[in-house]
Tab-separated table of C-alpha atoms in Angstrom:
chain	number	residue	atom	x	y	z
A	1	UNK	CA	35.883	-25.152	42.017
A	2	UNK	CA	37.700	-23.798	38.935
A	3	UNK	CA	36.869	-26.947	36.981
A	4	UNK	CA	33.212	-26.691	37.936
A	5	UNK	CA	33.068	-23.013	36.897
A	6	UNK	CA	34.679	-23.859	33.533
A	7	UNK	CA	32.126	-26.604	32.950
A	8	UNK	CA	29.255	-24.208	33.711
A	9	UNK	CA	30.663	-21.583	31.328
A	10	UNK	CA	31.175	-24.208	28.608
A	11	UNK	CA	27.631	-25.517	29.082
A	12	UNK	CA	26.263	-21.969	28.905
A	13	UNK	CA	28.163	-21.243	25.676
A	14	UNK	CA	26.936	-24.507	24.156
A	15	UNK	CA	23.368	-23.646	25.134
A	16	UNK	CA	23.715	-20.198	23.526
A	17	UNK	CA	24.702	-21.861	20.249
A	18	UNK	CA	21.549	-23.997	20.294
A	19	UNK	CA	19.110	-21.173	21.056
A	20	UNK	CA	17.113	-20.016	18.052
A	21	UNK	CA	16.246	-16.374	17.731
A	22	UNK	CA	12.740	-15.596	16.567
A	23	UNK	CA	12.202	-12.907	13.972
A	24	UNK	CA	8.942	-11.081	13.368
A	25	UNK	CA	8.231	-10.978	9.647
A	26	UNK	CA	5.100	-10.876	7.573
A	27	UNK	CA	3.304	-9.048	4.842
A	28	UNK	CA	0.411	-6.637	4.581
A	29	UNK	CA	-1.746	-7.333	1.518
A	30	UNK	CA	-4.286	-5.095	-0.176
A	31	UNK	CA	-6.284	-5.929	-3.294
A	32	UNK	CA	-8.035	-3.284	-5.383
A	33	UNK	CA	-11.476	-4.599	-6.331
A	34	UNK	CA	-13.054	-1.674	-8.174
A	35	UNK	CA	-12.855	1.959	-9.211
A	36	UNK	CA	-15.791	4.229	-10.029
A	37	UNK	CA	-14.947	7.579	-11.670
A	38	UNK	CA	-17.800	8.047	-14.159
A	39	UNK	CA	-16.777	11.493	-15.411
A	40	UNK	CA	-13.033	10.844	-15.609
A	41	UNK	CA	-12.206	13.643	-13.185
A	42	UNK	CA	-9.155	14.413	-11.088
A	43	UNK	CA	-9.359	15.351	-7.407
A	44	UNK	CA	-8.657	18.952	-8.445
A	45	UNK	CA	-11.849	18.980	-10.545
A	46	UNK	CA	-10.008	18.901	-13.863
A	47	UNK	CA	-10.273	16.143	-16.434
A	48	UNK	CA	-7.851	13.232	-16.701
A	49	UNK	CA	-7.640	13.813	-20.444
A	50	UNK	CA	-9.153	16.560	-22.579
A	51	UNK	CA	-11.556	19.278	-21.532
A	52	UNK	CA	-15.208	19.479	-20.468
A	53	UNK	CA	-18.027	19.751	-22.967
A	54	UNK	CA	-20.102	22.909	-22.641
A	55	UNK	CA	-23.419	21.048	-22.821
A	56	UNK	CA	-23.132	18.440	-20.044
A	57	UNK	CA	-19.814	19.421	-18.384
A	58	UNK	CA	-18.479	15.871	-18.846
A	59	UNK	CA	-14.835	15.263	-19.634
A	60	UNK	CA	-14.107	14.529	-23.273
A	61	UNK	CA	-11.418	12.601	-25.086
A	62	UNK	CA	-9.824	9.540	-23.495
A	63	UNK	CA	-10.434	7.874	-20.128
A	64	UNK	CA	-8.161	8.043	-17.093
A	65	UNK	CA	-5.309	5.525	-16.958
A	66	UNK	CA	-5.830	4.525	-13.336
A	67	UNK	CA	-3.139	3.084	-11.084
A	68	UNK	CA	-2.841	3.033	-7.297
A	69	UNK	CA	-0.233	3.973	-4.705
A	70	UNK	CA	-0.307	2.761	-1.103
A	71	UNK	CA	1.425	4.098	1.998
A	72	UNK	CA	1.406	2.085	5.235
A	73	UNK	CA	2.566	3.909	8.345
A	74	UNK	CA	2.242	4.037	12.104
A	75	UNK	CA	-1.188	4.738	13.589
A	76	UNK	CA	-2.323	8.354	13.306
A	77	UNK	CA	-5.572	9.636	14.808
A	78	UNK	CA	-5.320	12.628	12.453
A	79	UNK	CA	-4.017	11.216	9.200
A	80	UNK	CA	-1.239	13.157	7.510
A	81	UNK	CA	0.391	12.221	4.223
A	82	UNK	CA	3.507	14.068	5.377
A	83	UNK	CA	6.345	11.995	6.720
A	84	UNK	CA	7.670	8.610	5.714
A	85	UNK	CA	5.609	5.501	5.042
A	86	UNK	CA	7.423	3.726	7.856
A	87	UNK	CA	5.759	0.316	7.334
A	88	UNK	CA	6.047	0.288	3.529
A	89	UNK	CA	4.992	1.656	0.143
A	90	UNK	CA	3.677	-0.028	-2.972
A	91	UNK	CA	1.860	0.568	-6.228
A	92	UNK	CA	0.043	-1.186	-9.047
A	93	UNK	CA	0.473	-0.884	-12.783
A	94	UNK	CA	-2.350	0.815	-14.709
A	95	UNK	CA	-5.409	-1.323	-13.897
A	96	UNK	CA	-8.097	0.264	-16.054
A	97	UNK	CA	-9.912	3.386	-17.149
A	98	UNK	CA	-12.496	5.509	-15.364
A	99	UNK	CA	-14.579	2.628	-14.040
A	100	UNK	CA	-13.617	-1.015	-13.631
A	101	UNK	CA	-14.168	-3.969	-11.301
A	102	UNK	CA	-12.434	-7.254	-10.573
A	103	UNK	CA	-14.211	-10.294	-9.161
A	104	UNK	CA	-13.060	-10.766	-5.582
A	105	UNK	CA	-13.026	-14.547	-5.967
A	106	UNK	CA	-10.442	-14.410	-8.756
A	107	UNK	CA	-6.781	-13.967	-7.867
A	108	UNK	CA	-5.566	-10.928	-9.773
A	109	UNK	CA	-1.917	-10.216	-9.005
A	110	UNK	CA	-1.949	-6.922	-10.918
A	111	UNK	CA	-4.468	-5.449	-8.480
A	112	UNK	CA	-2.751	-6.878	-5.389
A	113	UNK	CA	-0.236	-4.819	-3.419
A	114	UNK	CA	1.993	-6.744	-1.000
A	115	UNK	CA	4.045	-4.843	1.571
A	116	UNK	CA	6.540	-7.116	3.358
A	117	UNK	CA	7.748	-6.159	6.826
A	118	UNK	CA	10.436	-7.550	9.120
A	119	UNK	CA	9.354	-6.433	12.567
A	120	UNK	CA	6.769	-7.478	15.133
A	121	UNK	CA	3.426	-6.207	13.817
A	122	UNK	CA	2.208	-3.396	16.128
A	123	UNK	CA	-1.526	-4.083	15.437
A	124	UNK	CA	-2.400	-0.409	14.860
A	125	UNK	CA	-1.673	1.235	11.512
A	126	UNK	CA	-2.664	3.951	9.063
A	127	UNK	CA	-3.240	3.077	5.421
A	128	UNK	CA	-3.327	5.738	2.697
A	129	UNK	CA	-4.579	4.661	-0.737
A	130	UNK	CA	-4.333	6.999	-3.724
A	131	UNK	CA	-5.755	6.554	-7.225
A	132	UNK	CA	-3.649	8.268	-9.899
A	133	UNK	CA	-3.989	8.975	-13.611
A	134	UNK	CA	-0.909	7.866	-15.524
A	135	UNK	CA	-0.348	10.500	-18.163
A	136	UNK	CA	1.954	9.614	-21.045
A	137	UNK	CA	2.197	13.254	-22.107
A	138	UNK	CA	3.681	14.632	-18.868
A	139	UNK	CA	6.341	13.514	-16.441
A	140	UNK	CA	4.906	10.003	-16.524
A	141	UNK	CA	5.263	7.904	-13.402
A	142	UNK	CA	4.010	10.514	-10.939
A	143	UNK	CA	0.704	11.101	-12.730
A	144	UNK	CA	-2.115	13.227	-11.406
A	145	UNK	CA	-4.212	12.488	-8.322
A	146	UNK	CA	-7.753	11.179	-8.937
A	147	UNK	CA	-8.783	10.244	-5.395
A	148	UNK	CA	-7.282	9.727	-1.955
A	149	UNK	CA	-8.594	7.704	0.986
A	150	UNK	CA	-7.162	6.786	4.368
A	151	UNK	CA	-7.973	4.403	7.179
A	152	UNK	CA	-6.525	4.129	10.671
A	153	UNK	CA	-7.275	0.964	12.556
A	154	UNK	CA	-6.102	-2.190	14.237
A	155	UNK	CA	-5.564	-5.631	12.778
A	156	UNK	CA	-4.180	-8.773	14.357
A	157	UNK	CA	-1.769	-10.895	12.343
A	158	UNK	CA	-3.064	-14.168	10.946
A	159	UNK	CA	-1.108	-17.294	10.029
């Protein structure tokens, strides 16, 4: 009886060594295709660079230096930027000025944001995308907010 029990325990331990553990990993990808900000305005109503002309109220001087920040978090029915981006954060370099477009058929790594994750994808998520003006004259990397958009939804993983 003792010998049989030892053999069962040994077989169980051997089986445990052969079992492979599965790990849920993947990546969430977003590609910026275009930006349309004809007047070069910030979300606050100010100009990215310079002031407004008195005649047509358009922003003068240089164009915006547009880059994007992304926050991926758990599903929220009422989206709030407060709190951590629990699924990941990412950003692009400066992609263009006030208005630009990339062809969707061309792979453009500068406009692609990849957020890797190492958990089982929950299907539901909230995505917050912000367009920012990079300003060399101020504190730099933070910039000033041009536009903000959010989306809460569900997506199934694909191979």
